[in-house]
mmCIF file with all atom_site columns, C-alpha atoms in Angstrom:
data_model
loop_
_atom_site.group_PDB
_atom_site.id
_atom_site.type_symbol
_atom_site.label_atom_id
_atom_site.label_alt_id
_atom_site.label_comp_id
_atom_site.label_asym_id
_atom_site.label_entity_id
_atom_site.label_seq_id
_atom_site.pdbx_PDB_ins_code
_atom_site.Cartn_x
_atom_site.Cartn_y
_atom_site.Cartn_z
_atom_site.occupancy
_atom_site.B_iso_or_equiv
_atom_site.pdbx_formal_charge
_atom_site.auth_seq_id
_atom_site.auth_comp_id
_atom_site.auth_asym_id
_atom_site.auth_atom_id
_atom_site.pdbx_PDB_model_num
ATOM 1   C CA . UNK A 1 1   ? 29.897  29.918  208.955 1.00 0.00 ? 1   UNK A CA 1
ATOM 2   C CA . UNK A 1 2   ? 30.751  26.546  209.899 1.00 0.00 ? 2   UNK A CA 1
ATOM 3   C CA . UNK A 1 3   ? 30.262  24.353  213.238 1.00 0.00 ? 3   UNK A CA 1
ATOM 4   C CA . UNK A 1 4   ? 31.956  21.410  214.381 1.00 0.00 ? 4   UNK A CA 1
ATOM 5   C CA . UNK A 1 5   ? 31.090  19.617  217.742 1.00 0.00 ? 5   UNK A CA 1
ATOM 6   C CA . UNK A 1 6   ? 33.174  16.029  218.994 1.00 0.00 ? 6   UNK A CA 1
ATOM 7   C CA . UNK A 1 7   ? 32.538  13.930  221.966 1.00 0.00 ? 7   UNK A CA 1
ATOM 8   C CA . UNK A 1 8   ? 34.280  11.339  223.429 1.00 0.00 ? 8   UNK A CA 1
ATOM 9   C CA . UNK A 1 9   ? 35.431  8.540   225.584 1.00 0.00 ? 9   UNK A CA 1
ATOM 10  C CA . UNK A 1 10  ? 38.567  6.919   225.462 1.00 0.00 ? 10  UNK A CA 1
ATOM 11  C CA . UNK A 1 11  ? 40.864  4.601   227.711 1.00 0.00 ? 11  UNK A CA 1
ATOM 12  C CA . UNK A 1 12  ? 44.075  4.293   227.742 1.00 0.00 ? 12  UNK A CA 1
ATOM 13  C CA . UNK A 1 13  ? 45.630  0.266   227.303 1.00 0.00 ? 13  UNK A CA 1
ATOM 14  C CA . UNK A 1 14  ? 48.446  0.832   229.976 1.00 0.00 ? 14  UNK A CA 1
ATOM 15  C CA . UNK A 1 15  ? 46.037  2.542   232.739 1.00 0.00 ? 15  UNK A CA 1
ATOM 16  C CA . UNK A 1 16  ? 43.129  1.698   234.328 1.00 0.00 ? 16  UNK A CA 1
ATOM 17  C CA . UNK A 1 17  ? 41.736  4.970   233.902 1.00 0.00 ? 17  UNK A CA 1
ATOM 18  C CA . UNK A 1 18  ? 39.299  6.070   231.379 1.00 0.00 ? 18  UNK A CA 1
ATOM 19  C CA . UNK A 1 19  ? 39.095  9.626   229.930 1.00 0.00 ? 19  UNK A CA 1
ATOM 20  C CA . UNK A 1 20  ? 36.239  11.660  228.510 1.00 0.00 ? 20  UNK A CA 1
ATOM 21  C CA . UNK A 1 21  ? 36.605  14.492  225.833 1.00 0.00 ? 21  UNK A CA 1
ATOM 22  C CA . UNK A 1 22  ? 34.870  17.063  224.663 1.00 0.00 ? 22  UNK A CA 1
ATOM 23  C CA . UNK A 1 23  ? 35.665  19.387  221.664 1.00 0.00 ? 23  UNK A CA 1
ATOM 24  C CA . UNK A 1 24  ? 33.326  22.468  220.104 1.00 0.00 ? 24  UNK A CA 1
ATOM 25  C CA . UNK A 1 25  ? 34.622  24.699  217.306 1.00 0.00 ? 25  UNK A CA 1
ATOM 26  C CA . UNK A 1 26  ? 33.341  27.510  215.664 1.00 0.00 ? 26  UNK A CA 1
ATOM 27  C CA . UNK A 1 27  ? 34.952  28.634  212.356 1.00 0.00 ? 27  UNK A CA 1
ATOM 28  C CA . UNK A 1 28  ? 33.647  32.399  211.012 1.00 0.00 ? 28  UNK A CA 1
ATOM 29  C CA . UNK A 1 29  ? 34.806  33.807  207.271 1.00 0.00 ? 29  UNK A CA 1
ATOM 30  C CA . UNK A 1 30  ? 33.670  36.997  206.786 1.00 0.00 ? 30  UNK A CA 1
ATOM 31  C CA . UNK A 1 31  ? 35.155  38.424  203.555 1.00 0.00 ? 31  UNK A CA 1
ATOM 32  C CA . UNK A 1 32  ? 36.293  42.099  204.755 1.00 0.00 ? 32  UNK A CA 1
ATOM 33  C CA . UNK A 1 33  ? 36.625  42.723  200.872 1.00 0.00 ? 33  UNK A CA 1
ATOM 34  C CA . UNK A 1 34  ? 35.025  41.302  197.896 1.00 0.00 ? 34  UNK A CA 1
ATOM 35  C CA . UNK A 1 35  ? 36.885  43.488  195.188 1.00 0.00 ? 35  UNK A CA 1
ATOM 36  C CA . UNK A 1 36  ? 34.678  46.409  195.358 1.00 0.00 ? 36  UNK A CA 1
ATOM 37  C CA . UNK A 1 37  ? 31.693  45.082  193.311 1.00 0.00 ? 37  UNK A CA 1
ATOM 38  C CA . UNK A 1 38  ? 29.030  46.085  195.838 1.00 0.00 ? 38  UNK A CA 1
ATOM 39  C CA . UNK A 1 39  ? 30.513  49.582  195.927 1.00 0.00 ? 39  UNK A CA 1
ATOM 40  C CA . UNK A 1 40  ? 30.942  49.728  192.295 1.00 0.00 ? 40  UNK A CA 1
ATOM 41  C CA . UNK A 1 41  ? 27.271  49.156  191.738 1.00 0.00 ? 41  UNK A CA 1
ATOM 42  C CA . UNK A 1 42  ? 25.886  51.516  193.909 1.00 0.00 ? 42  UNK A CA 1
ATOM 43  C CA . UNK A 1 43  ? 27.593  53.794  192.933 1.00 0.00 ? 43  UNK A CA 1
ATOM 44  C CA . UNK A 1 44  ? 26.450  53.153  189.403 1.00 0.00 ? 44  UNK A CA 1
ATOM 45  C CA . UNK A 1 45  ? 22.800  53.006  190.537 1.00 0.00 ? 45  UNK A CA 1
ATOM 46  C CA . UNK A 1 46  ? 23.152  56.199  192.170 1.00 0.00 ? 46  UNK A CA 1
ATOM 47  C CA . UNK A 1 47  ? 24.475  58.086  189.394 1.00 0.00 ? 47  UNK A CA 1
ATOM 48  C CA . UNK A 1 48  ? 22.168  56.889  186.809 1.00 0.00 ? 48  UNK A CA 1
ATOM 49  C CA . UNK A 1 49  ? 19.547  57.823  189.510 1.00 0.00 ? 49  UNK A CA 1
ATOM 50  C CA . UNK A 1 50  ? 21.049  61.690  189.364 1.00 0.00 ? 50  UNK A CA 1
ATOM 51  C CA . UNK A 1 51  ? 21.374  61.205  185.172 1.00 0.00 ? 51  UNK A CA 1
ATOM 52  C CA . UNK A 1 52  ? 17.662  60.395  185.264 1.00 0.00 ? 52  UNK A CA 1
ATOM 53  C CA . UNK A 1 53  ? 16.872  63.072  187.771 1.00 0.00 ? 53  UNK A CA 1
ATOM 54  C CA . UNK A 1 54  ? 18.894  65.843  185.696 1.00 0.00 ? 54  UNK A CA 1
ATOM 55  C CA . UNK A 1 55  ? 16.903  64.357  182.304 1.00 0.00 ? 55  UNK A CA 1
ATOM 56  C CA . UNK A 1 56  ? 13.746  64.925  184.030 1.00 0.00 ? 56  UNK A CA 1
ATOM 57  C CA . UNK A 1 57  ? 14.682  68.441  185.342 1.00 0.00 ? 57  UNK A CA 1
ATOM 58  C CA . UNK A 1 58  ? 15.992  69.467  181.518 1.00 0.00 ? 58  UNK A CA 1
ATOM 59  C CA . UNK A 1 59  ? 12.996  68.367  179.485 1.00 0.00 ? 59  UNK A CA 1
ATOM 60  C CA . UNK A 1 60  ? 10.108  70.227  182.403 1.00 0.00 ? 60  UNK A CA 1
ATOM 61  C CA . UNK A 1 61  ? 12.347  73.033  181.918 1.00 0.00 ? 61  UNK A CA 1
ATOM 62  C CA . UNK A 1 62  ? 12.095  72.764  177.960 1.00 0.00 ? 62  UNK A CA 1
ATOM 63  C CA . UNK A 1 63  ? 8.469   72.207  178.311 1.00 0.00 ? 63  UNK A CA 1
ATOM 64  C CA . UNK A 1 64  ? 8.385   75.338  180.522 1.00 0.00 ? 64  UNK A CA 1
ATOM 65  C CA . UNK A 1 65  ? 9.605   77.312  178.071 1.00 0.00 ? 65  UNK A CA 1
ATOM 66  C CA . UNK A 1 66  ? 8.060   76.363  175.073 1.00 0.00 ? 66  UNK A CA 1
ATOM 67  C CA . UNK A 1 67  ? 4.697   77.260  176.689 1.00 0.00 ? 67  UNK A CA 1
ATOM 68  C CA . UNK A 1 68  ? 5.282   80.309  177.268 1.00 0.00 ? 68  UNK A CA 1
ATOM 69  C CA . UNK A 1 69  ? 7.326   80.943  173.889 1.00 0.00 ? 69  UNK A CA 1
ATOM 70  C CA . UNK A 1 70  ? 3.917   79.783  172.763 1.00 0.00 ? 70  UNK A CA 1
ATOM 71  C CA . UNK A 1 71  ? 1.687   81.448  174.743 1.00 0.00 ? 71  UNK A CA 1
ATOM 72  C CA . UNK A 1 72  ? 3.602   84.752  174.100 1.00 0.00 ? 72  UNK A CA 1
ATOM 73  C CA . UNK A 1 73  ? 3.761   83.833  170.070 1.00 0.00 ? 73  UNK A CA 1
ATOM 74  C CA . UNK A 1 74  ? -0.189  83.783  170.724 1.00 0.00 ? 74  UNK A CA 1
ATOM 75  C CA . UNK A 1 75  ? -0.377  87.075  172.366 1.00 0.00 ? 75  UNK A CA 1
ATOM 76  C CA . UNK A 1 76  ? 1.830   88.866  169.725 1.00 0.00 ? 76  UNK A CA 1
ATOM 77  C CA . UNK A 1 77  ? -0.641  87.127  166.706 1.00 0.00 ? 77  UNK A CA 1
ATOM 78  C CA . UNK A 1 78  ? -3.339  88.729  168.568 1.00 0.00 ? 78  UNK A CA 1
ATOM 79  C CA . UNK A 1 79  ? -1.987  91.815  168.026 1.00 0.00 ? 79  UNK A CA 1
ATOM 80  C CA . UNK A 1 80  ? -1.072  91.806  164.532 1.00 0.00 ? 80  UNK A CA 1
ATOM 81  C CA . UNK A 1 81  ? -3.893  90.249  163.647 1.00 0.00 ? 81  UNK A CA 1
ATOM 82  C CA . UNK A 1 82  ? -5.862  93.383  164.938 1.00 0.00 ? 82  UNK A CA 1
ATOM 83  C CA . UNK A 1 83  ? -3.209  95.419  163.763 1.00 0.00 ? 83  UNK A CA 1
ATOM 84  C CA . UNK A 1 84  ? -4.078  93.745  159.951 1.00 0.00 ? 84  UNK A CA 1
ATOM 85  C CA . UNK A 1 85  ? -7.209  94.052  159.759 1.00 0.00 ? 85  UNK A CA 1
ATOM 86  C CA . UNK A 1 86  ? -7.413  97.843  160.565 1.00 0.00 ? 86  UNK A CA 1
ATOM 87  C CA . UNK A 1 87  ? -4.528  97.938  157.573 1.00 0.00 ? 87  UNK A CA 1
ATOM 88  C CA . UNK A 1 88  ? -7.186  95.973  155.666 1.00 0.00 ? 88  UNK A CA 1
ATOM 89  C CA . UNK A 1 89  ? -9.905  98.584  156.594 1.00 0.00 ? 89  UNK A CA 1
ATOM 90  C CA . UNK A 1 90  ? -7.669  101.621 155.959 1.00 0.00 ? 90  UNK A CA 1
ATOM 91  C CA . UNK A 1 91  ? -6.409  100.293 152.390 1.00 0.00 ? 91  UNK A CA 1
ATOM 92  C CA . UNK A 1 92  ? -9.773  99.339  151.208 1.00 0.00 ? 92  UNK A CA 1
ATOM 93  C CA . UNK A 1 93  ? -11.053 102.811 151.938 1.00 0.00 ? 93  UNK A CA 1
ATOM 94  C CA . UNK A 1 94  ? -7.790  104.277 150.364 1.00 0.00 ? 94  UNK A CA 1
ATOM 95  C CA . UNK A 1 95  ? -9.105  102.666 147.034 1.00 0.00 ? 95  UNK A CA 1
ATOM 96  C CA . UNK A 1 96  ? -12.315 103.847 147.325 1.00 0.00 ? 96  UNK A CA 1
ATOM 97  C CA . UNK A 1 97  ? -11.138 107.229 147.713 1.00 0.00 ? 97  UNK A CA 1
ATOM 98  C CA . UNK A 1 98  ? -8.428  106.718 145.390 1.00 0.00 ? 98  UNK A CA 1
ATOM 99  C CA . UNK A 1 99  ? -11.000 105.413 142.608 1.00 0.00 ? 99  UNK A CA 1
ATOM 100 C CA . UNK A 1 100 ? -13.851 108.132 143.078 1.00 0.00 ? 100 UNK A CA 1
ATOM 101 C CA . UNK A 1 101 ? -10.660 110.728 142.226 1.00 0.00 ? 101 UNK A CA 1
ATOM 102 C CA . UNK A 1 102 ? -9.792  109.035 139.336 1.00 0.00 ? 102 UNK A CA 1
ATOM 103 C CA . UNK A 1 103 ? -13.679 108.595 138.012 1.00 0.00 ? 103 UNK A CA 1
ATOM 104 C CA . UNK A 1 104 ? -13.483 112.617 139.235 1.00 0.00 ? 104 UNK A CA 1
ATOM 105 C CA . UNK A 1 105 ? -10.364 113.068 137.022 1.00 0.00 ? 105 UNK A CA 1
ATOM 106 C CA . UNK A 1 106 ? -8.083  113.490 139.730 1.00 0.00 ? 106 UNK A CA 1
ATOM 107 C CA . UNK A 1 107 ? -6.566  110.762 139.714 1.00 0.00 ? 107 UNK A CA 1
ATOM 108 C CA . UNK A 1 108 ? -4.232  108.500 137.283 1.00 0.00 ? 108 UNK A CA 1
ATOM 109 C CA . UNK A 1 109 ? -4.997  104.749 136.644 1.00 0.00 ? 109 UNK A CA 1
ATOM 110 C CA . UNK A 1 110 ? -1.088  104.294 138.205 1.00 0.00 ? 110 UNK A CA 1
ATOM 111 C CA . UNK A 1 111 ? -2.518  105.726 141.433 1.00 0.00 ? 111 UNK A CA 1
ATOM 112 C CA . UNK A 1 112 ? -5.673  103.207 141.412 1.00 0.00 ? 112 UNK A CA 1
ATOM 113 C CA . UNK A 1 113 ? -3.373  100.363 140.918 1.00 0.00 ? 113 UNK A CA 1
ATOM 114 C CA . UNK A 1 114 ? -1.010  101.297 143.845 1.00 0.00 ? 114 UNK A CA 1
ATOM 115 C CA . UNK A 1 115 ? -4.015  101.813 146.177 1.00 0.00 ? 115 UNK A CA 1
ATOM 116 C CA . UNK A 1 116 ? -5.502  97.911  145.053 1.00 0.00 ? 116 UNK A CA 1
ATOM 117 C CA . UNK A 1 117 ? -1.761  96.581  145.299 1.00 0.00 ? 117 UNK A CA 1
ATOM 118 C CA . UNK A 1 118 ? -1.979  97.879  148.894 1.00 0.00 ? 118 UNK A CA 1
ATOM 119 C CA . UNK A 1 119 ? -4.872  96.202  149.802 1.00 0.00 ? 119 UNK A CA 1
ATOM 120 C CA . UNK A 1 120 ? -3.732  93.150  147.897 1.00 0.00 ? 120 UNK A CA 1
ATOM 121 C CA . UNK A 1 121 ? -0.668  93.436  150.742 1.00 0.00 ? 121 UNK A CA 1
ATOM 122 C CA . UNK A 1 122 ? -2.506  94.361  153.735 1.00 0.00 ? 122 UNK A CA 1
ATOM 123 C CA . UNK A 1 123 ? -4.739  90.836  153.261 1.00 0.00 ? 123 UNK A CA 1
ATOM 124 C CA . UNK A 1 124 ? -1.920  89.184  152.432 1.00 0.00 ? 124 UNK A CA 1
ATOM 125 C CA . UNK A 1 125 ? -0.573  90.201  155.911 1.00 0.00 ? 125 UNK A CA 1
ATOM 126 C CA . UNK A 1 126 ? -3.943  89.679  157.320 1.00 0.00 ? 126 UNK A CA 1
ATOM 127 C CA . UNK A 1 127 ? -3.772  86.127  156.235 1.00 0.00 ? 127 UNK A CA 1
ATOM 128 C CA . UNK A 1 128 ? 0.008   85.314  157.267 1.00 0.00 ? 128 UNK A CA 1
ATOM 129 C CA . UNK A 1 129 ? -0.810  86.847  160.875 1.00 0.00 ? 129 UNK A CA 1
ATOM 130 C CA . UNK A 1 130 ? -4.040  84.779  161.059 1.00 0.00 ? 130 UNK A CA 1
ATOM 131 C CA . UNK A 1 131 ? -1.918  81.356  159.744 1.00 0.00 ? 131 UNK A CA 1
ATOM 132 C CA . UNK A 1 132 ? 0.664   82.368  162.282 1.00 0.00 ? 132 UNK A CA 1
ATOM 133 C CA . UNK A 1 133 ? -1.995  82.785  165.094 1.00 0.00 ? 133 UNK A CA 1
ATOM 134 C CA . UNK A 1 134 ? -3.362  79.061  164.321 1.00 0.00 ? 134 UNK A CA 1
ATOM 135 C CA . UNK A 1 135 ? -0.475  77.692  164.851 1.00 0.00 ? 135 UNK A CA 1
ATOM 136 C CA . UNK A 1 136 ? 0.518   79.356  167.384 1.00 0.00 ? 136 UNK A CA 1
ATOM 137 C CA . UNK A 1 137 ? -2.481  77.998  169.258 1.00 0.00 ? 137 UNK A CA 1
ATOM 138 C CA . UNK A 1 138 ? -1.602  74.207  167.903 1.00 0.00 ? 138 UNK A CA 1
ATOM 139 C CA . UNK A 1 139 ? 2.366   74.260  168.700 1.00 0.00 ? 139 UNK A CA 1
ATOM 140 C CA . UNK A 1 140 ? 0.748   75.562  172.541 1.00 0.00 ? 140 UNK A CA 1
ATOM 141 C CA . UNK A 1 141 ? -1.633  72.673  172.675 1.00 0.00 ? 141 UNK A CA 1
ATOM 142 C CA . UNK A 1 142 ? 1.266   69.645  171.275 1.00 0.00 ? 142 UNK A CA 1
ATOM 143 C CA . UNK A 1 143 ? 3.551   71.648  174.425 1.00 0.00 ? 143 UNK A CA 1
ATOM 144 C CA . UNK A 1 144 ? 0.827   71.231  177.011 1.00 0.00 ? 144 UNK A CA 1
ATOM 145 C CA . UNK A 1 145 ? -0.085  67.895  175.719 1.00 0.00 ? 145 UNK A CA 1
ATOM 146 C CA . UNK A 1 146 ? -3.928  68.882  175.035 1.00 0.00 ? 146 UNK A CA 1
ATOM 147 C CA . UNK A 1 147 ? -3.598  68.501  171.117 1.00 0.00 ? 147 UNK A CA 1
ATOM 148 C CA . UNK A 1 148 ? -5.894  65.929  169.571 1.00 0.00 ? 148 UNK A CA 1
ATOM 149 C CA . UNK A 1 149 ? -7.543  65.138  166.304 1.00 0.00 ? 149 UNK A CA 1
ATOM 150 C CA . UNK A 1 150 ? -10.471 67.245  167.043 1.00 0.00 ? 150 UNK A CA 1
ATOM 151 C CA . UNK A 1 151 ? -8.100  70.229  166.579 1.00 0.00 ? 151 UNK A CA 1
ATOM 152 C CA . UNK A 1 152 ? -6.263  69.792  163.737 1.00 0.00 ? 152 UNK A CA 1
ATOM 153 C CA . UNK A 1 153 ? -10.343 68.672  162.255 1.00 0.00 ? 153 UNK A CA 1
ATOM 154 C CA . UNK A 1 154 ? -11.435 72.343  163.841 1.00 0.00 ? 154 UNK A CA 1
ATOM 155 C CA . UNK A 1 155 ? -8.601  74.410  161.427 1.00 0.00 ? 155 UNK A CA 1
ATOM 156 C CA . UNK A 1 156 ? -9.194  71.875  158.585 1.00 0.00 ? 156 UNK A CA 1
ATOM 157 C CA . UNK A 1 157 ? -12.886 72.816  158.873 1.00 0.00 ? 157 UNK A CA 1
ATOM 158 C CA . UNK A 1 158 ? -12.006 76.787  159.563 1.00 0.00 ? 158 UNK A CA 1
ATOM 159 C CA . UNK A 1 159 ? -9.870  76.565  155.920 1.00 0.00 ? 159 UNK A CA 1
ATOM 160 C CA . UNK A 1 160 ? -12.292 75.294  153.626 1.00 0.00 ? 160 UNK A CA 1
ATOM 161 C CA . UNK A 1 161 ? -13.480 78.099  150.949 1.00 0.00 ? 161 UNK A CA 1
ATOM 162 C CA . UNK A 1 162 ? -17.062 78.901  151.641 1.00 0.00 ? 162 UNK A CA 1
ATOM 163 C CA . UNK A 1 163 ? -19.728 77.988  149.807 1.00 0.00 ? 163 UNK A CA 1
#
């Protein structure tokens, strides 16, 4: 924006009269277009602000989902692990059995060993269900965000042989 204002008096040499004069202008540039930089860059903010927004969206909708993958991974461990250590229970007393009918006579050594190999299985299942159960609890806590060093000292301290 720019302002000019003039003022005056003048006489003319040939006249006896004098003359007074008085000018104001105004001059106004508004650019009507600057090349489209404003536009471009909102336009850029606002679709990195919908880029964030849909980043945001996808990764609570992973998180969603791995907790209750998790939580359902937990649920299922519960149940084999119950479901191992009644296989545990059955195949120890299917030695037992299995060795008082070979002490009897009526049973061969082949048929002992089978029965032990069973049981040898069954707590081998007990203790892959049990492994899977622990960290089925951990990968649940690292999803919710809960997991901490007190945790991983809580299964160190649960897998130490006792004494």
């Amino acid at each position: 924006t720019e302002s000019n204002y003039n003022s005056g008096l003048g006489r003319n040499a040939n006249s006896d009269r004098t003359s007074d004069g008085f000018n104001i202008g105004v001059n106004l540039a508004v650019p009507l277009y600057t090349g489209g930089n404003v536009t471009s860059q909102t336009k850029q903010a606002e679709f990195a602000y919908v880029a964030a927004s849909e980043d945001l969206e996808a990764q609570y909708r992973s998180v969603v989902k791995d907790v209750r993958a998790q939580n359902n991974n937990i649920n299922a461990s519960i149940g084999a692990l119950k479901a191992y250590e009644q296989s545990v229970v059955s195949a120890r007393s299917a030695l037992e059995a299995t060795e008082a009918g070979f002490d009897v006579g009526t049973r061969t050594i082949v048929d002992v060993l089978d029965a032990t190999r069973r049981l040898y299985d069954a707590n081998k299942n007990l203790s892959d269900a049990r492994y899977n159960y622990i960290l089925s609890v951990l990968q649940l806590r690292q999803a919710v965000g809960t997991l901490s060093e007190q945790d991983i000292l809580d299964v160190d301290a649960g897998l130490k042989p006792a004494k």
